[in-house]
CSV table of C-alpha atoms (C1' of nucleotides) in Angstrom, one decimal:
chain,number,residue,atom,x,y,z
A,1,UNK,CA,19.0,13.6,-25.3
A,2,UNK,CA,18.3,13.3,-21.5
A,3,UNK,CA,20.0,15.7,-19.5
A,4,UNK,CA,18.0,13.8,-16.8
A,5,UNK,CA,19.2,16.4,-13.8
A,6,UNK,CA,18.1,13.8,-11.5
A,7,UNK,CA,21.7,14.2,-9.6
A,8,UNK,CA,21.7,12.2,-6.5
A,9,UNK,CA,20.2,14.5,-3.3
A,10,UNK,CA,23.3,14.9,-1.3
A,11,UNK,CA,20.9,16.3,0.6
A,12,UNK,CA,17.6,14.5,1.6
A,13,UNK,CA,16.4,11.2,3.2
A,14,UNK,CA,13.9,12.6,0.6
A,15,UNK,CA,14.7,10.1,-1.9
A,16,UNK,CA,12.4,7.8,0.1
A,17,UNK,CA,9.1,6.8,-1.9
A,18,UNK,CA,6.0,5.5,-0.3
A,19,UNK,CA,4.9,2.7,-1.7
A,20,UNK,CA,1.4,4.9,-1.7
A,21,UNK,CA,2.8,7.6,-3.3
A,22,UNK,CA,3.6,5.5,-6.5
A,23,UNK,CA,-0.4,4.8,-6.9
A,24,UNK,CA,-1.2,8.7,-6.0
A,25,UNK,CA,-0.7,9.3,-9.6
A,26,UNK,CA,-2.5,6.7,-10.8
A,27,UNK,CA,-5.3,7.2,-9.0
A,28,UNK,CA,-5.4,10.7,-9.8
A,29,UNK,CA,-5.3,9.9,-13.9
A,30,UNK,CA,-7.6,7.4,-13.5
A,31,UNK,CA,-10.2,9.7,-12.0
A,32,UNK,CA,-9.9,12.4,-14.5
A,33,UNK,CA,-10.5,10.0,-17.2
A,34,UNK,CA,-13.5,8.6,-15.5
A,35,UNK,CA,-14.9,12.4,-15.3
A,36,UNK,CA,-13.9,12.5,-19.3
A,37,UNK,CA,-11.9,15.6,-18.5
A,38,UNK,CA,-8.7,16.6,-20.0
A,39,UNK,CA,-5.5,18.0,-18.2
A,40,UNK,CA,-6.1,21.5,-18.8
A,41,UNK,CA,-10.3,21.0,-17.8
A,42,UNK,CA,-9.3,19.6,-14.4
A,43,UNK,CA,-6.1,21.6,-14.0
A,44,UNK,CA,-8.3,24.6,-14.5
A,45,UNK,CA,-11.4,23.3,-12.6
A,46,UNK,CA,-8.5,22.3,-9.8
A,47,UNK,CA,-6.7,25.8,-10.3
A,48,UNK,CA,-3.7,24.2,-10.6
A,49,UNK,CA,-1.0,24.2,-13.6
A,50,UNK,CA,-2.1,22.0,-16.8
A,51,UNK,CA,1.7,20.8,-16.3
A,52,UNK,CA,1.5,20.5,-12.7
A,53,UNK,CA,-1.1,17.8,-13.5
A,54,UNK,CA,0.4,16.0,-15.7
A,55,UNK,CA,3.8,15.8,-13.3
A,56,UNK,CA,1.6,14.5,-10.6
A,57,UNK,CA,0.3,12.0,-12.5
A,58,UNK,CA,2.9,10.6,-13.5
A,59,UNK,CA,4.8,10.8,-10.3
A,60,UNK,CA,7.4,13.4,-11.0
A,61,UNK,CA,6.4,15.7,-8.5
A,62,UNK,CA,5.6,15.6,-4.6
A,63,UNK,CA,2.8,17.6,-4.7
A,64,UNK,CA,1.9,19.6,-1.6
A,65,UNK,CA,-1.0,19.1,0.3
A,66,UNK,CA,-3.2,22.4,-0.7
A,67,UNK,CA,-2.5,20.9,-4.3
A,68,UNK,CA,-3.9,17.6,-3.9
A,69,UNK,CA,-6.9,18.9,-1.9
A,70,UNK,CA,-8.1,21.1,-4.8
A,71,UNK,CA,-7.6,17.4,-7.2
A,72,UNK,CA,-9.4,15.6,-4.6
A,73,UNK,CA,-12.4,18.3,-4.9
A,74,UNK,CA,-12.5,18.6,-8.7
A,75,UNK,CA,-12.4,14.7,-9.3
A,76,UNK,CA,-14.8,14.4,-6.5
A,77,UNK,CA,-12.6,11.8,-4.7
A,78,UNK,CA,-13.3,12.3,-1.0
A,79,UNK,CA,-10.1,14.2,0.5
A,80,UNK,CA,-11.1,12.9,4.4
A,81,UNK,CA,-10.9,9.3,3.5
A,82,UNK,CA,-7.6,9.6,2.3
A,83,UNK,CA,-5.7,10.8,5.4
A,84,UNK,CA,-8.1,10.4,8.5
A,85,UNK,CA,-9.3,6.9,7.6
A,86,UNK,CA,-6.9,5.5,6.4
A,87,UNK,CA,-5.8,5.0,10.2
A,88,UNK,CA,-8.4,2.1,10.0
A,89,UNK,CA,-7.9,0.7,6.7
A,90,UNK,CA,-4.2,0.6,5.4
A,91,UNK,CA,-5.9,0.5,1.5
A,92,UNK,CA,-7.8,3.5,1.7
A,93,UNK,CA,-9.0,4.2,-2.0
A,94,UNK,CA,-7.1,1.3,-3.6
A,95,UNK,CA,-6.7,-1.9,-5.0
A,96,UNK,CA,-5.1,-4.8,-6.7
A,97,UNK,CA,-5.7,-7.9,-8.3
A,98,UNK,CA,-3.7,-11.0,-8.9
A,99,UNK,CA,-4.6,-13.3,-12.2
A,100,UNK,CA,-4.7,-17.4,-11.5
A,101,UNK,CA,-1.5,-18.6,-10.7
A,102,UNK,CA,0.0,-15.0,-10.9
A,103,UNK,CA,0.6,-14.5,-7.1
A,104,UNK,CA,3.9,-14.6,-5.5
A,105,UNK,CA,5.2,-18.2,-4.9
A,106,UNK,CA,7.1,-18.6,-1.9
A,107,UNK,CA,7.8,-21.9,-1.6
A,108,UNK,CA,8.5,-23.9,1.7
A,109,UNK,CA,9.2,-27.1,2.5
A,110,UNK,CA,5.6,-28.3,3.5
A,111,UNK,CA,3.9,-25.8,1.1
A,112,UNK,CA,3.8,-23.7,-2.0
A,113,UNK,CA,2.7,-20.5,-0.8
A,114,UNK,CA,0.8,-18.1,-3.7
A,115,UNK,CA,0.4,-14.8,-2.0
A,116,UNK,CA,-2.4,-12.9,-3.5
A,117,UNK,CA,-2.0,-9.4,-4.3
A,118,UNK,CA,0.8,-8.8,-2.5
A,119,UNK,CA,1.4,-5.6,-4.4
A,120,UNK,CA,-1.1,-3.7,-2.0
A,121,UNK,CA,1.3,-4.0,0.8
A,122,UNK,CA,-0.8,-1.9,3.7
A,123,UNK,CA,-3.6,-4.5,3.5
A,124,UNK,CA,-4.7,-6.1,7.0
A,125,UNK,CA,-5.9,-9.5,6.0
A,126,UNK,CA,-3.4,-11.6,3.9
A,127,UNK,CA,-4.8,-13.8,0.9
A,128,UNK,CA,-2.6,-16.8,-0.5
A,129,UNK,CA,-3.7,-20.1,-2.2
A,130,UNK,CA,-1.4,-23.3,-0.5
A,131,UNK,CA,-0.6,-26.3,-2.0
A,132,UNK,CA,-0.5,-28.8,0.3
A,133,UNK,CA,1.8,-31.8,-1.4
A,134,UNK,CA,-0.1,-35.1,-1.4
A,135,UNK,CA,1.7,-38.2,0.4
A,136,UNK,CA,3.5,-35.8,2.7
A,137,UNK,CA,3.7,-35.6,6.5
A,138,UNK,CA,1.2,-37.4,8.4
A,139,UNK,CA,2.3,-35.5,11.7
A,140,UNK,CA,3.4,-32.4,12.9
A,141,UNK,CA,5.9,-31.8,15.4
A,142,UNK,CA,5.6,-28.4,14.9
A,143,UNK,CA,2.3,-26.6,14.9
A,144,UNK,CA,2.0,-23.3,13.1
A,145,UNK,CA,0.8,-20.4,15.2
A,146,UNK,CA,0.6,-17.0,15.2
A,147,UNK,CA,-1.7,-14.1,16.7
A,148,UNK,CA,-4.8,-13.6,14.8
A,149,UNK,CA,-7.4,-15.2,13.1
A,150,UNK,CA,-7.4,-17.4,10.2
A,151,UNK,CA,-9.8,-18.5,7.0
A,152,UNK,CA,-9.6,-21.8,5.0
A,153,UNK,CA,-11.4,-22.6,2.2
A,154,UNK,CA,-11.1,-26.0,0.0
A,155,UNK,CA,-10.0,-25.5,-3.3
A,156,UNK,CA,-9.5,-28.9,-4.5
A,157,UNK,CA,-8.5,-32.2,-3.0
A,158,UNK,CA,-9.0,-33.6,0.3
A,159,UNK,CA,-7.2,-32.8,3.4
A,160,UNK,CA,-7.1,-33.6,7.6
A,161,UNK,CA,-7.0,-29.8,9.7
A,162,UNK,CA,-5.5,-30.5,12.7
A,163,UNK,CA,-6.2,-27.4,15.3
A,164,UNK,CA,-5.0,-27.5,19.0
A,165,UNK,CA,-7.7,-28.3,21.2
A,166,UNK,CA,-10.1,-30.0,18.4
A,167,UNK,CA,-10.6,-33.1,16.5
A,168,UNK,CA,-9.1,-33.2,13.3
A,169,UNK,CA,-11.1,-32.0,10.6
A,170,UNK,CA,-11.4,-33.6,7.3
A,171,UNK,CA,-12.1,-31.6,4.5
A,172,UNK,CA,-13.3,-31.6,0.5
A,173,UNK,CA,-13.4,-29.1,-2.0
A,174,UNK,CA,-15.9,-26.4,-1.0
A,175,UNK,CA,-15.3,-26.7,2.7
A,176,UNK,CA,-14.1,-23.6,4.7
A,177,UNK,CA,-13.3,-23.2,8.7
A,178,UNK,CA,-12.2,-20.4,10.4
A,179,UNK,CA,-10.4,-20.8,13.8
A,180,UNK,CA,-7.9,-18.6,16.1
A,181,UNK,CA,-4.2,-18.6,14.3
A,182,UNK,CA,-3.2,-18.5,18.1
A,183,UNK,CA,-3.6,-22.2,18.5
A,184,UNK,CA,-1.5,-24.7,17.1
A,185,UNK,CA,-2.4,-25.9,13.5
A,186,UNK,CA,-2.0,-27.3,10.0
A,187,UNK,CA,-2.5,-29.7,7.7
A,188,UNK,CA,-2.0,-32.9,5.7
A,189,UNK,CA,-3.3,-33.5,2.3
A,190,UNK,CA,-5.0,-37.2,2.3
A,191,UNK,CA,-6.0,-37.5,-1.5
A,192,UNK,CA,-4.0,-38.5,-4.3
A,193,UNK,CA,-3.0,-35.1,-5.6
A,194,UNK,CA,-2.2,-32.6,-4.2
A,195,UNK,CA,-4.6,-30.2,-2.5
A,196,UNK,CA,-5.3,-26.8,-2.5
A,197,UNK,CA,-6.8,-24.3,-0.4
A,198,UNK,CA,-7.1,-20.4,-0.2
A,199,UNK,CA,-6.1,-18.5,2.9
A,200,UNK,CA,-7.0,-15.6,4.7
A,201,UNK,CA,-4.8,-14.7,7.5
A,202,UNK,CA,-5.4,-11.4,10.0
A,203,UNK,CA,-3.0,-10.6,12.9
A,204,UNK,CA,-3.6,-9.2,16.0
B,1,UNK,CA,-13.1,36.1,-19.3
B,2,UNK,CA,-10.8,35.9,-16.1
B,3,UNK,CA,-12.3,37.8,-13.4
B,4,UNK,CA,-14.0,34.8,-10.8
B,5,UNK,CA,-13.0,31.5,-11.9
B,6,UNK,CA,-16.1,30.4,-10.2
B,7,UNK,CA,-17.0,28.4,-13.2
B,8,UNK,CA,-19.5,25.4,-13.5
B,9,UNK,CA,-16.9,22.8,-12.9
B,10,UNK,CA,-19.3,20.4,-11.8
B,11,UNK,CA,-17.3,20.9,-8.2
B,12,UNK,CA,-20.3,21.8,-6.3
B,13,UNK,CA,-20.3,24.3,-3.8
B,14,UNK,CA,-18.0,24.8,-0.8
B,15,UNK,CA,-18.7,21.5,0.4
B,16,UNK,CA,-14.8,21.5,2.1
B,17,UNK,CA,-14.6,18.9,3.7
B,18,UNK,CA,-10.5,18.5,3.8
B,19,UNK,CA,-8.6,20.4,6.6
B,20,UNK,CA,-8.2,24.2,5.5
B,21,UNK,CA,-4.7,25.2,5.3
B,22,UNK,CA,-6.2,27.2,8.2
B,23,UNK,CA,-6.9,24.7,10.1
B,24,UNK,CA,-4.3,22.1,9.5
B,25,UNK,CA,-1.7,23.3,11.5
B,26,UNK,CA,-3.8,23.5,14.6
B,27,UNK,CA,-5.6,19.7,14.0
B,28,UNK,CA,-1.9,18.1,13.9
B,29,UNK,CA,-0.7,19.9,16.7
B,30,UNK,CA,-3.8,18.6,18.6
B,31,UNK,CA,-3.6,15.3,17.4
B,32,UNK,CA,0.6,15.3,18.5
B,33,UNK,CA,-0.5,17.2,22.5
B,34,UNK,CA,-3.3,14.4,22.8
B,35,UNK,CA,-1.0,11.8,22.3
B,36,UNK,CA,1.6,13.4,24.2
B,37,UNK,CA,4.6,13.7,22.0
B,38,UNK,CA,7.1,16.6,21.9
B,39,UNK,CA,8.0,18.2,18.5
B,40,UNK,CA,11.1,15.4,17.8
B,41,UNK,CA,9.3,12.5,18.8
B,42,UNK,CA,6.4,12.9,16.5
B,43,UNK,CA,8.5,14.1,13.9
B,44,UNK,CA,11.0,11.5,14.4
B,45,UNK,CA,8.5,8.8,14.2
B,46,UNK,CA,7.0,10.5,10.9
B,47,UNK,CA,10.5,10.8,9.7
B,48,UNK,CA,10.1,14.3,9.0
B,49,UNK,CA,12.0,17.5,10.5
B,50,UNK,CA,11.5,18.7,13.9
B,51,UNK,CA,11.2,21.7,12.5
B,52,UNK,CA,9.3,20.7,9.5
B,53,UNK,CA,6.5,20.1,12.0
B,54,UNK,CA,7.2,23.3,13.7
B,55,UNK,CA,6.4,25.5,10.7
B,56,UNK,CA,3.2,23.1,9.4
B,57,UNK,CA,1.8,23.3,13.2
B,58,UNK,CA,2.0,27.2,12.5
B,59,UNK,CA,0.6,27.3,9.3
B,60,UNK,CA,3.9,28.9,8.0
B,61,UNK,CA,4.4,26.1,5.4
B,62,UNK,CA,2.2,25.0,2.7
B,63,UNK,CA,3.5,20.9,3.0
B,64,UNK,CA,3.6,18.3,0.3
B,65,UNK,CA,1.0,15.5,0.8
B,66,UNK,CA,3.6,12.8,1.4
B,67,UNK,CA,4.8,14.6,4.7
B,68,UNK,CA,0.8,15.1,5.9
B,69,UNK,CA,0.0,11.3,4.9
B,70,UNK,CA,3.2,10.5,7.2
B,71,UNK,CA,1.9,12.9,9.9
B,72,UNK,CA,-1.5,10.9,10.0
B,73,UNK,CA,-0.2,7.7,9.7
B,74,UNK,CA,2.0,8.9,12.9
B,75,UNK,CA,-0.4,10.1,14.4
B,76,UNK,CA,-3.7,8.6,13.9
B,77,UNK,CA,-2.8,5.0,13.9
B,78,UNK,CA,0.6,4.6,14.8
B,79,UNK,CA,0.7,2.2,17.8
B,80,UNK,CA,-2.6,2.0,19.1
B,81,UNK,CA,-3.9,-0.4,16.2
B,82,UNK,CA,-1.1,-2.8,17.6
B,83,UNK,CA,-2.4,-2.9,21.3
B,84,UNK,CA,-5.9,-2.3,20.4
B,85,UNK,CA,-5.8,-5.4,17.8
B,86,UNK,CA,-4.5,-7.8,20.2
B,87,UNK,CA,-7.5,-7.0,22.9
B,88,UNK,CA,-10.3,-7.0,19.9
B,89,UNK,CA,-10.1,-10.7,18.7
B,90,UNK,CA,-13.0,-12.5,20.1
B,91,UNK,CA,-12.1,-16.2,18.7
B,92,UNK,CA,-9.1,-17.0,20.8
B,93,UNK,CA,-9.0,-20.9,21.5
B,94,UNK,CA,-12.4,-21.1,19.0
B,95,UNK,CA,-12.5,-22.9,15.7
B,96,UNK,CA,-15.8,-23.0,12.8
B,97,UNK,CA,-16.0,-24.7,10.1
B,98,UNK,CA,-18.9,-24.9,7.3
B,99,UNK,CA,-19.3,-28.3,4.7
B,100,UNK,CA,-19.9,-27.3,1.1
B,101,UNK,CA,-23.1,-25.7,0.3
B,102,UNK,CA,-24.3,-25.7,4.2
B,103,UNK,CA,-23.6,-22.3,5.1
B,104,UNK,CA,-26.4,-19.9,6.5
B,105,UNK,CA,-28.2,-18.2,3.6
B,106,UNK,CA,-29.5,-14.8,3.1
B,107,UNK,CA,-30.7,-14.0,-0.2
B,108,UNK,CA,-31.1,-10.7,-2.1
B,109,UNK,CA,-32.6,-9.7,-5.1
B,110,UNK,CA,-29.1,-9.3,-7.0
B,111,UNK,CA,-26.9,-11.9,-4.9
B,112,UNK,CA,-27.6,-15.2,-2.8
B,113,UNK,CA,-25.0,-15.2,0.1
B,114,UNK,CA,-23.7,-18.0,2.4
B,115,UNK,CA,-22.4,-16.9,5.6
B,116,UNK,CA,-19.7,-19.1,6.4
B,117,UNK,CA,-18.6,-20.1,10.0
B,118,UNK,CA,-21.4,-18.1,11.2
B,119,UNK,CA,-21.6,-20.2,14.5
B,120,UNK,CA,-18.3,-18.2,15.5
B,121,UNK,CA,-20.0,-14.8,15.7
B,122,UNK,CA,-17.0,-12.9,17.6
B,123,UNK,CA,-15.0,-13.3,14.5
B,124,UNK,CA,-13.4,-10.0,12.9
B,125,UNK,CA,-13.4,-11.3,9.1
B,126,UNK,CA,-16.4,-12.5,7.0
B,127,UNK,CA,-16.2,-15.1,4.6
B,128,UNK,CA,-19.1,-15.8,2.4
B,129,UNK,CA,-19.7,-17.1,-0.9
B,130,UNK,CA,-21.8,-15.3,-3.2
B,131,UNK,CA,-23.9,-16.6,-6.3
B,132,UNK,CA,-24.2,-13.5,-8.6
B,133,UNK,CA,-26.8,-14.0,-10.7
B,134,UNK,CA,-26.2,-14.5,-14.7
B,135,UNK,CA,-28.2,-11.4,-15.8
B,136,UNK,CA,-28.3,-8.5,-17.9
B,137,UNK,CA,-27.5,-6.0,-15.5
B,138,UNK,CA,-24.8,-4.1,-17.1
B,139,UNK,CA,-25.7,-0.8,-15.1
B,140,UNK,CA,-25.4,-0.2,-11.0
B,141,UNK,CA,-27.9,2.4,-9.8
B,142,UNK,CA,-26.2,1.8,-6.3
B,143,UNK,CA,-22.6,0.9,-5.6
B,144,UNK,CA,-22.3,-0.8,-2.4
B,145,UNK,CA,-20.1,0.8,0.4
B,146,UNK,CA,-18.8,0.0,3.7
B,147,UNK,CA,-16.0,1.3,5.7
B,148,UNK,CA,-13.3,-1.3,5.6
B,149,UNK,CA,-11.3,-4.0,2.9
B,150,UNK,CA,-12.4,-6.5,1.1
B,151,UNK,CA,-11.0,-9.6,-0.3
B,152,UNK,CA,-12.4,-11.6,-3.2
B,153,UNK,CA,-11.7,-14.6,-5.0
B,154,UNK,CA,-13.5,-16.1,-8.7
B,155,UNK,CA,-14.7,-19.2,-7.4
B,156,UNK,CA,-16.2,-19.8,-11.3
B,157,UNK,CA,-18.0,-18.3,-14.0
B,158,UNK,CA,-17.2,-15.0,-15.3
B,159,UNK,CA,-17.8,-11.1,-14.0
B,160,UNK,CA,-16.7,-8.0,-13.9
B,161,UNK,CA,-15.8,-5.9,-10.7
B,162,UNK,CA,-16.7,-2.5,-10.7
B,163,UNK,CA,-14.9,-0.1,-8.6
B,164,UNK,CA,-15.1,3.7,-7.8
B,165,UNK,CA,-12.1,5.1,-9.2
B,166,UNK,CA,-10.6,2.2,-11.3
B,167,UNK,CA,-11.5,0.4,-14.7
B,168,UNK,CA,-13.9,-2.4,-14.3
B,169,UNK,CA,-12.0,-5.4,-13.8
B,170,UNK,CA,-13.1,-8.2,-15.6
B,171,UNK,CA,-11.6,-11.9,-13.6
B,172,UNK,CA,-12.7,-15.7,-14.3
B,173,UNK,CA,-12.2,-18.3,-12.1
B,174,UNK,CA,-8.7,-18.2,-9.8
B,175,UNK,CA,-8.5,-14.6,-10.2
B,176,UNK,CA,-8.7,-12.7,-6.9
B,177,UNK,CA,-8.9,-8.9,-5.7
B,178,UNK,CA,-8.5,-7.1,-2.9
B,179,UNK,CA,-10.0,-3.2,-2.4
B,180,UNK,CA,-10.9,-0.7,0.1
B,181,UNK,CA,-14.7,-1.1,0.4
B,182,UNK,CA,-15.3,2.1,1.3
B,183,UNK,CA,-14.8,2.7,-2.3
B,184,UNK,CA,-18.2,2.3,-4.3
B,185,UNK,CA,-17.9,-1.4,-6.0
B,186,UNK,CA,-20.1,-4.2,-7.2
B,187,UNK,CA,-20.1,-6.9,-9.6
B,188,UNK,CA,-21.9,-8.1,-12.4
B,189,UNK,CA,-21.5,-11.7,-14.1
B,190,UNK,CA,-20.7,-11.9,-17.2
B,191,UNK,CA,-20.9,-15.2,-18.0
B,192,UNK,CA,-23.7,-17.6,-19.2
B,193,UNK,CA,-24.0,-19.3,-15.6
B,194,UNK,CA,-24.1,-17.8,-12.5
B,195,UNK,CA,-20.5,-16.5,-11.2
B,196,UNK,CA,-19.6,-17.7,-7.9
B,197,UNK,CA,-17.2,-16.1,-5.9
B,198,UNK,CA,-15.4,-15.6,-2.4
B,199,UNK,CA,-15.7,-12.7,-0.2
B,200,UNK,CA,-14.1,-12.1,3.0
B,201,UNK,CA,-14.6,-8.4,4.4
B,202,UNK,CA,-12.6,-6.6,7.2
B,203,UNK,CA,-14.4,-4.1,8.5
B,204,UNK,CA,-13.3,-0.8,10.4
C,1,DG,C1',-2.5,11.4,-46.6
C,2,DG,C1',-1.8,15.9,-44.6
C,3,DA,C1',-2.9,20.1,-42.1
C,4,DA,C1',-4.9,21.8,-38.0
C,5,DA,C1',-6.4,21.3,-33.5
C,6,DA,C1',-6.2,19.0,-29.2
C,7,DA,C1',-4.0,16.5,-25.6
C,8,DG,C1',0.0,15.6,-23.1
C,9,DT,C1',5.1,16.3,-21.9
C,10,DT,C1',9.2,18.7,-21.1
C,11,DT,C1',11.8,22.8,-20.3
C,12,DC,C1',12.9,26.8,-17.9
C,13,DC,C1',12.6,29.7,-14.0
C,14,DT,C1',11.2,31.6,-9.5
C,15,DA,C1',9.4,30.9,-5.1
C,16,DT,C1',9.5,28.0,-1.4
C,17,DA,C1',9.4,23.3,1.1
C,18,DG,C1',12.0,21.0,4.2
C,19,DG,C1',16.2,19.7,6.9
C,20,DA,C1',20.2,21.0,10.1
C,21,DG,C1',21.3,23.5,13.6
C,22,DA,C1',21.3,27.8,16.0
C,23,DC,C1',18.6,30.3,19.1
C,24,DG,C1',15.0,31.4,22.8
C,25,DC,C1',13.1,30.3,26.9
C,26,DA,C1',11.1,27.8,30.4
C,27,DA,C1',11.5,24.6,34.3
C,28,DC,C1',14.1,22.2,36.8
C,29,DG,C1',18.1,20.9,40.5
C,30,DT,C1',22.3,22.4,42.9
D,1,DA,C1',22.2,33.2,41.2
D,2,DC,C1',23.9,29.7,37.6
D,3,DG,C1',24.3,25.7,34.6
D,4,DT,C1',21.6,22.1,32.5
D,5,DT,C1',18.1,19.9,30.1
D,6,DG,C1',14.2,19.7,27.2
D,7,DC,C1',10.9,21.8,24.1
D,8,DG,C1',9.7,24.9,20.5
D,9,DT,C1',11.0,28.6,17.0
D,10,DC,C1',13.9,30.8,13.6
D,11,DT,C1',17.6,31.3,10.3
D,12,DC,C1',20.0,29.7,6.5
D,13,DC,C1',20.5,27.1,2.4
D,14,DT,C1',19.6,23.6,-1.2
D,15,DA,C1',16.6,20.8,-3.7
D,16,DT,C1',12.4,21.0,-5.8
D,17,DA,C1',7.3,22.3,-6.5
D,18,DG,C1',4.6,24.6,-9.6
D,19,DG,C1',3.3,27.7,-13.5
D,20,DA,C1',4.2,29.5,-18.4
D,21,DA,C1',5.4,28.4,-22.5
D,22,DA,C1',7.9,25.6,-25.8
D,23,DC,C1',7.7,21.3,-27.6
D,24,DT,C1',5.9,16.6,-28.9
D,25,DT,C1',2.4,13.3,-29.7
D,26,DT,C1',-2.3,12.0,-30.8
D,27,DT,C1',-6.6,12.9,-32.7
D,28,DT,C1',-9.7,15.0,-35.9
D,29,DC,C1',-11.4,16.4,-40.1
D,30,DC,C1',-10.8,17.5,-44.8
DNA sequence: GGAAAAAGTTTCCTATAGGAGACGCAACGT
DNA sequence: ACGTTGCGTCTCCTATAGGAAACTTTTTCC
């Protein structure tokens, strides 16, 4: 029994979703429940439709701007941060996890990438965990670099950071260095197993 | 019982803060002169309707929130981040790094952080590593706050993350997260040690 | 367990958001 | 004067937002 009248739009480059506008519902549900109100207190409190609400949060409306105000107001969310700031940060009012080992592998031939959550895909600085395969290269022909600035920190096992410009750097577990992604680098595991570090990457 | 739904919604008083539909039109048409763009361009770039724009920039359109969002996204942030980013990193050609435990402490009465790579001052992220304490503090009187993200990684023990608008989060060791801190958030440890964990915080 | 109430969802319908393109109207250059 | 070009507005039309109410699910209380 589901007429479903979701015919395809001959009409709109509308179909497009935002990857924002998925979590807009989500965000909204969650902070009605945190205030311990029901659809039809906040809907009323809101002045908005007890169904209206309940299409919104569960993203089967686009809901126009005046609507989403009033929400904003009621659940005490602060409306400004949501549009004018979020010029500065791309995560304005949200976030996401990732569980051990949970990220998503992406797997090259000197590392095993885990990006770390990668479902928050407006973030500025990008988290993944590396392992770095023991026994592997012990030179580069090819440094890695890109604009921006990067973070390392030592998970486990012992490794050699080469950087453009510097003395290698041998590190253990526990050890972090941050340096300009701009110059050349990488590195080379030098313990028995493999080793792993975490990495925070920002462009620009 | 209808006449004034001025009710005690716990919504506080006029404390509008949000762009009144009043106003709207006028602070996007603003925000498109000052950055010089015609009708199509901006609307082009916001993959909206020329005249789309036309009607919100006139108040003679009450607009969804998706199509606003992509207005400020267009024209708040659109290229500028790119140029400005490029100019703003202060480590180029540097490098830092920081051996286990040797960081530059600053203790608290809730957390003991070590600044790492605090030589490299100019740097845009901060990495520390926090030691939060194994305690029965299961209440926050204070969130902390600060315009800008936030990425955090369970070094060990066990805690939960609080933050504004979301379920506590409770993450052992591996797990990571990644927020908007200018949403209220904290932690608490959980676990019979203290927790240890990663931070490294964009600001802006 | 079962009835009643409460919370949430879906349906139905009207008003309108939003896009395409026509139209208006300056400011050019010839 | 007359095209021409570029920018903004207006008209027209379809897909859909949003509210009322019907319907379904969950919770509560005997």
């Amino acid at each position: 029994m589901e007429p479903i009248p979701s015919e395809e739009t001959g009409l709109g480059p509308e179909a497009m979703e935002a990857p924002d506008g998925e979590v807009l519902g989500k965000m909204i549900r969650e902070a009605r429940k945190e205030k311990g109100l029901t659809l039809e207190e906040a809907a009323k409190a809101a002045a908005i439709g007890r169904s209206t609400l309940s299409k919104i949060e569960n993203n089967q409306t686009r809901p126009s701007f005046e609507i989403i105000r009033r929400l904003m107001q009621t659940l005490e969310l602060e409306t400004p941060q949501l549009f004018v700031q979020s010029s500065q940060s791309g995560v304005t009012g949200r976030r996401d996890f990732t569980r051990t080992g949970e990220g998503e592998h992406k797997e090259t031939s000197t590392y095993d990438h885990e990006l770390l959550c990668s479902e928050l895909t407006s973030k500025r600085m990008v988290p993944y965990i590396s392992t770095i395969k023991a026994r592997d290269v012990t030179e580069f022909d090819n440094w890695v670099r890109h604009q921006g600035e990067e973070f390392m920190f030592v998970l486990s096992g012992e490794l050699i950071l080469y950087t453009e410009h510097y003395r290698p750097l041998r590190m253990g577990a526990g050890d972090s260095v941050y340096y300009d992604s701009g110059m050349g680098h990488g590195c080379v595991s030098v313990s028995k197993e493999d080793a792993k570090v975490l990495w925070v990457s920002l462009e620009g």
